[in-house]
Amino acid sequence: MLQMERIGIYPGSFDPPTLGHVDLIERASGLVDRLIVGIGINSQKTPFLDIETRTQALRECTAHLPNVEVEAFTGLLVNWAETKNCRILIRGLRAVSDYDSEFRIAMANRSMAPDIETVFLIARDTYSFLSSSVVREAATLGGNYSQFVPEPVYHRIEKALGRTD
Amino acid sequence: MLQMERIGIYPGSFDPPTLGHVDLIERASGLVDRLIVGIGINSQKTPFLDIETRTQALRECTAHLPNVEVEAFTGLLVNWAETKNCRILIRGLRAVSDYDSEFRIAMANRSMAPDIETVFLIARDTYSFLSSSVVREAATLGGNYSQFVPEPVYHRIEKALGRTD
Amino acid sequence: MLQMERIGIYPGSFDPPTLGHVDLIERASGLVDRLIVGIGINSQKTPFLDIETRTQALRECTAHLPNVEVEAFTGLLVNWAETKNCRILIRGLRAVSDYDSEFRIAMANRSMAPDIETVFLIARDTYSFLSSSVVREAATLGGNYSQFVPEPVYHRIEKALGRTD
Amino acid sequence: MLQMERIGIYPGSFDPPTLGHVDLIERASGLVDRLIVGIGINSQKTPFLDIETRTQALRECTAHLPNVEVEAFTGLLVNWAETKNCRILIRGLRAVSDYDSEFRIAMANRSMAPDIETVFLIARDTYSFLSSSVVREAATLGGNYSQFVPEPVYHRIEKALGRTD
Amino acid sequence: MLQMERIGIYPGSFDPPTLGHVDLIERASGLVDRLIVGIGINSQKTPFLDIETRTQALRECTAHLPNVEVEAFTGLLVNWAETKNCRILIRGLRAVSDYDSEFRIAMANRSMAPDIETVFLIARDTYSFLSSSVVREAATLGGNYSQFVPEPVYHRIEKALGRTD
Amino acid sequence: MLQMERIGIYPGSFDPPTLGHVDLIERASGLVDRLIVGIGINSQKTPFLDIETRTQALRECTAHLPNVEVEAFTGLLVNWAETKNCRILIRGLRAVSDYDSEFRIAMANRSMAPDIETVFLIARDTYSFLSSSVVREAATLGGNYSQFVPEPVYHRIEKALGRTD
């Protein structure tokens, strides 16, 4: 039986990427033949890290995964997924997660694109509270956040906050 | 025994009205003698559809229901309800709903107006993820959202987005 | 316009009835023309109070409400509701409630009997934790539970537990 | 790059199988190369349908899916999965689901078998309330449950309840 | 055995303080030797009541509690807590609460400051829906909110809204 | 100011005790002057480990904590707590916890014993899924559960299951 290539998209804002995101990318990359990390561009919000910085950082963090690509997109996620022949959206669920909001988005996406399946993986225990907004707040207010993000993200945040030379 | 007329209010922003809202109005209209759809005016947010457009659209969508009226209101809901001799507030709960926030509002309303009862109906399965914000996002980003809203709402949104002549 | 009589059923085990149940009956009785409190008979569980005792106690507790009746039933709730020409099921939701289980039941009932609407009221703050099982445990283990149940229930429990003469 | 065969297990009691289960099997079969439907044998509960009947019914319901097998198992799920070289467990999440319990199980499984990933799909809207226990209750109490189960299950339940000849 | 003084911080925005906050302070003050009510200054939001007003109001409301102090702080909570030799953060959980968000914050705080323990108390039934935002909305829209706040807060809000002379 | 001794009770079934329980005891022992681990005896369930075994195991596991005692109790928790002059009940909340049930119990306890405060600590990330029933199931079905329980519990379970000599 001929098997089509399975293409998955892991969408998000990744502003900034966290260790939880990278862990999920590693695990998701084993579930599909090709995984596209899709950075959604939200033109209405001033980002913490600009889109170029996030893209570069995620590429560095996933360089060891041959079937993973990183790309930014605008517009509706499911429309973009269709142009990529992607049938699988991958999202992480945190134990302490906004489960309802994830569910709502997945159901709306299914209604708009019935052929695309959303698949949820569970965040690792140690990252179950971790989110980009936790990092933003800790970094901005002078907290120790180095245990929350991969190194390529850490030094870009420090630079963006003007703390490195 | 003389029975007072039962007047219910179904309050919301309806920005825009969805098929889920209309389904709920239809079902709620059978539970009370007179149902007022109350469109709350929030002067601090720029609306997606203006209040006039939402009122007209909801009137068209409920024209087949003789005991339903549509009206906009400002100020506190329970204060307005009292001026209408309304004792029943009706709200929909979605399976994937912000249940806690609905509950909190209902309890605050009860504390301020003990004679007014909040009554919850469950959204129909197929609308369980549907909300005005899903419609706004899909419409703005170029998604197919015609299956989410009644026709009178659809053409008003298209017009507001400058897509029709 | 001729208006059909609105008949509601408030179903439950009521084993035993609590002050939360009675409060809900009082409020629900104002929403419909006729309210039937339906005590479900579960032949597979040994009850705490027998069905006769629960029926009598609920009748005493609701004697001041002229449009309320108390009746036991067997079999599937929605089947019984149809024989009563009831279109409205009323349930309480506690702030700290098994919301999911209530929702699941309501959706299953709707699937089996689409003409019957489930309507939820919110339990009063002071009863938000209260359930029959809390009463059973407190009563059995010697706790003070008189603030949880109406007097006609209290003395029947004490009698059932052999503490009165 | 040589790609290992992706083997998934969809575990459950399936007592009885519902239309929700079959829908999930169809969708899950597209995500892996080979899907094993694993019926867990619980020796401590009297089943509604015996293990043989459930196995046959699920085989009939999935006969159109060439990469799906049905098999019963005893003991710990992750131990069995390892003997099957399975790295992917698939579970459905219902909008009105016992999300916490699913999560807890998945995390315990990960702790015992770190190489096995649990993947969640979302139940279709129309099945979001549906569970085996809803079917058991409706079938036992004389409700109309034919819209909840596939035909091969329906006639087996009727037979088990002694209603067919 | 020599026992170190137990210092707790009860952090929040308190904009405005509610009866729920004061109740929690009273109960929390019994659990530690010294309780600091920490008003977080968020320089990015225009407050409803300014920081000076909130501090004074909370001091008035807690004047009867000898081991309670009120203080404003900027920056990251756990950093500030460490300068105070505080090992215990106290938070209230409402029955209808954003439980997930409380949990997430507590886990992030633990990750950044492992020696500091977050301890949750449950809000009293009658305050289970109450929050500063409920008060702000009711007060702004002309609702009756005097039952939600202590007197020293009420007259400061009325003054801030220009309703007193 | 004379300070009364603060006595806390950490109640549970502990059938069996897990590493999550022991972690919680360690942290709770720092919050009070004296901590009593209360093992509730439920005469209606056949225990996995008998009460004597659980008591001994917990005493071994807490031998390094000078202000911790282990004791079994029957009857209603709050009644027993009062005989111990205990004003503080301590419970753990898991990220993936039956939060509602914990809340309900705490509120019922407060209603029966208003002077006793329930205080919640959060389970450590790595134990957020862990419960006695996970251990019972893994141990019974032949899973690897040694990472879930302290050594004194592990060898007692193995002995109870007849696997050691």
JSON list of C-alpha atoms in Angstrom, two decimals, chain A residues 30-92:
[
{"chain": "A", "resi": 30, "resn": "GLY", "atom": "CA", "xyz": [8.80, 11.35, 15.83]},
{"chain": "A", "resi": 31, "resn": "LEU", "atom": "CA", "xyz": [5.09, 11.13, 15.06]},
{"chain": "A", "resi": 32, "resn": "VAL", "atom": "CA", "xyz": [5.12, 12.53, 11.53]},
{"chain": "A", "resi": 33, "resn": "ASP", "atom": "CA", "xyz": [7.39, 12.32, 8.51]},
{"chain": "A", "resi": 34, "resn": "ARG", "atom": "CA", "xyz": [7.86, 16.05, 8.30]},
{"chain": "A", "resi": 35, "resn": "LEU", "atom": "CA", "xyz": [7.12, 18.64, 10.97]},
{"chain": "A", "resi": 36, "resn": "ILE", "atom": "CA", "xyz": [6.66, 22.32, 10.26]},
{"chain": "A", "resi": 37, "resn": "VAL", "atom": "CA", "xyz": [6.91, 24.65, 13.24]},
{"chain": "A", "resi": 38, "resn": "GLY", "atom": "CA", "xyz": [4.56, 27.47, 12.24]},
{"chain": "A", "resi": 39, "resn": "ILE", "atom": "CA", "xyz": [5.07, 30.85, 13.88]},
{"chain": "A", "resi": 40, "resn": "GLY", "atom": "CA", "xyz": [1.84, 32.81, 13.63]},
{"chain": "A", "resi": 41, "resn": "ILE", "atom": "CA", "xyz": [2.32, 36.49, 12.90]},
{"chain": "A", "resi": 42, "resn": "ASN", "atom": "CA", "xyz": [-0.12, 38.64, 14.80]},
{"chain": "A", "resi": 43, "resn": "SER", "atom": "CA", "xyz": [0.08, 42.09, 13.27]},
{"chain": "A", "resi": 44, "resn": "GLN", "atom": "CA", "xyz": [-2.04, 43.59, 16.04]},
{"chain": "A", "resi": 45, "resn": "LYS", "atom": "CA", "xyz": [0.31, 42.93, 18.93]},
{"chain": "A", "resi": 46, "resn": "THR", "atom": "CA", "xyz": [3.75, 44.35, 19.55]},
{"chain": "A", "resi": 47, "resn": "PRO", "atom": "CA", "xyz": [5.86, 41.22, 19.94]},
{"chain": "A", "resi": 48, "resn": "PHE", "atom": "CA", "xyz": [8.33, 40.60, 22.74]},
{"chain": "A", "resi": 49, "resn": "LEU", "atom": "CA", "xyz": [10.84, 39.16, 20.26]},
{"chain": "A", "resi": 50, "resn": "ASP", "atom": "CA", "xyz": [10.40, 40.03, 16.59]},
{"chain": "A", "resi": 51, "resn": "ILE", "atom": "CA", "xyz": [9.44, 37.35, 14.10]},
{"chain": "A", "resi": 52, "resn": "GLU", "atom": "CA", "xyz": [12.91, 37.14, 12.61]},
{"chain": "A", "resi": 53, "resn": "THR", "atom": "CA", "xyz": [14.51, 36.54, 16.01]},
{"chain": "A", "resi": 54, "resn": "ARG", "atom": "CA", "xyz": [11.98, 33.86, 16.94]},
{"chain": "A", "resi": 55, "resn": "THR", "atom": "CA", "xyz": [12.45, 32.08, 13.63]},
{"chain": "A", "resi": 56, "resn": "GLN", "atom": "CA", "xyz": [16.24, 32.04, 13.96]},
{"chain": "A", "resi": 57, "resn": "ALA", "atom": "CA", "xyz": [16.13, 30.91, 17.57]},
{"chain": "A", "resi": 58, "resn": "LEU", "atom": "CA", "xyz": [13.75, 28.04, 16.79]},
{"chain": "A", "resi": 59, "resn": "ARG", "atom": "CA", "xyz": [15.91, 26.96, 13.84]},
{"chain": "A", "resi": 60, "resn": "GLU", "atom": "CA", "xyz": [18.95, 26.81, 16.10]},
{"chain": "A", "resi": 61, "resn": "CYS", "atom": "CA", "xyz": [17.06, 24.90, 18.76]},
{"chain": "A", "resi": 62, "resn": "THR", "atom": "CA", "xyz": [15.80, 22.30, 16.25]},
{"chain": "A", "resi": 63, "resn": "ALA", "atom": "CA", "xyz": [18.91, 21.99, 14.12]},
{"chain": "A", "resi": 64, "resn": "HIS", "atom": "CA", "xyz": [19.42, 18.44, 15.40]},
{"chain": "A", "resi": 65, "resn": "LEU", "atom": "CA", "xyz": [16.05, 17.29, 14.04]},
{"chain": "A", "resi": 66, "resn": "PRO", "atom": "CA", "xyz": [16.36, 16.60, 10.31]},
{"chain": "A", "resi": 67, "resn": "ASN", "atom": "CA", "xyz": [12.62, 16.42, 9.58]},
{"chain": "A", "resi": 68, "resn": "VAL", "atom": "CA", "xyz": [11.76, 19.72, 11.26]},
{"chain": "A", "resi": 69, "resn": "GLU", "atom": "CA", "xyz": [11.40, 23.10, 9.52]},
{"chain": "A", "resi": 70, "resn": "VAL", "atom": "CA", "xyz": [10.54, 26.49, 10.97]},
{"chain": "A", "resi": 71, "resn": "GLU", "atom": "CA", "xyz": [8.39, 28.96, 9.09]},
{"chain": "A", "resi": 72, "resn": "ALA", "atom": "CA", "xyz": [6.30, 32.05, 9.84]},
{"chain": "A", "resi": 73, "resn": "PHE", "atom": "CA", "xyz": [2.77, 32.46, 8.53]},
{"chain": "A", "resi": 74, "resn": "THR", "atom": "CA", "xyz": [0.01, 35.04, 8.39]},
{"chain": "A", "resi": 75, "resn": "GLY", "atom": "CA", "xyz": [-3.71, 34.59, 8.05]},
{"chain": "A", "resi": 76, "resn": "LEU", "atom": "CA", "xyz": [-5.82, 31.67, 9.18]},
{"chain": "A", "resi": 77, "resn": "LEU", "atom": "CA", "xyz": [-3.88, 28.62, 10.35]},
{"chain": "A", "resi": 78, "resn": "VAL", "atom": "CA", "xyz": [-6.04, 26.04, 8.56]},
{"chain": "A", "resi": 79, "resn": "ASN", "atom": "CA", "xyz": [-5.81, 27.92, 5.27]},
{"chain": "A", "resi": 80, "resn": "TRP", "atom": "CA", "xyz": [-2.03, 27.92, 5.52]},
{"chain": "A", "resi": 81, "resn": "ALA", "atom": "CA", "xyz": [-1.99, 24.24, 6.55]},
{"chain": "A", "resi": 82, "resn": "GLU", "atom": "CA", "xyz": [-3.88, 23.35, 3.39]},
{"chain": "A", "resi": 83, "resn": "THR", "atom": "CA", "xyz": [-1.33, 25.06, 1.19]},
{"chain": "A", "resi": 84, "resn": "LYS", "atom": "CA", "xyz": [1.28, 22.89, 2.91]},
{"chain": "A", "resi": 85, "resn": "ASN", "atom": "CA", "xyz": [-0.70, 19.66, 2.33]},
{"chain": "A", "resi": 86, "resn": "CYS", "atom": "CA", "xyz": [-0.69, 19.27, 6.08]},
{"chain": "A", "resi": 87, "resn": "ARG", "atom": "CA", "xyz": [-3.37, 17.06, 7.63]},
{"chain": "A", "resi": 88, "resn": "ILE", "atom": "CA", "xyz": [-2.13, 17.08, 11.20]},
{"chain": "A", "resi": 89, "resn": "LEU", "atom": "CA", "xyz": [-1.98, 19.96, 13.64]},
{"chain": "A", "resi": 90, "resn": "ILE", "atom": "CA", "xyz": [-0.04, 19.24, 16.82]},
{"chain": "A", "resi": 91, "resn": "ARG", "atom": "CA", "xyz": [-0.59, 21.09, 20.07]},
{"chain": "A", "resi": 92, "resn": "GLY", "atom": "CA", "xyz": [0.68, 20.58, 23.58]}
]
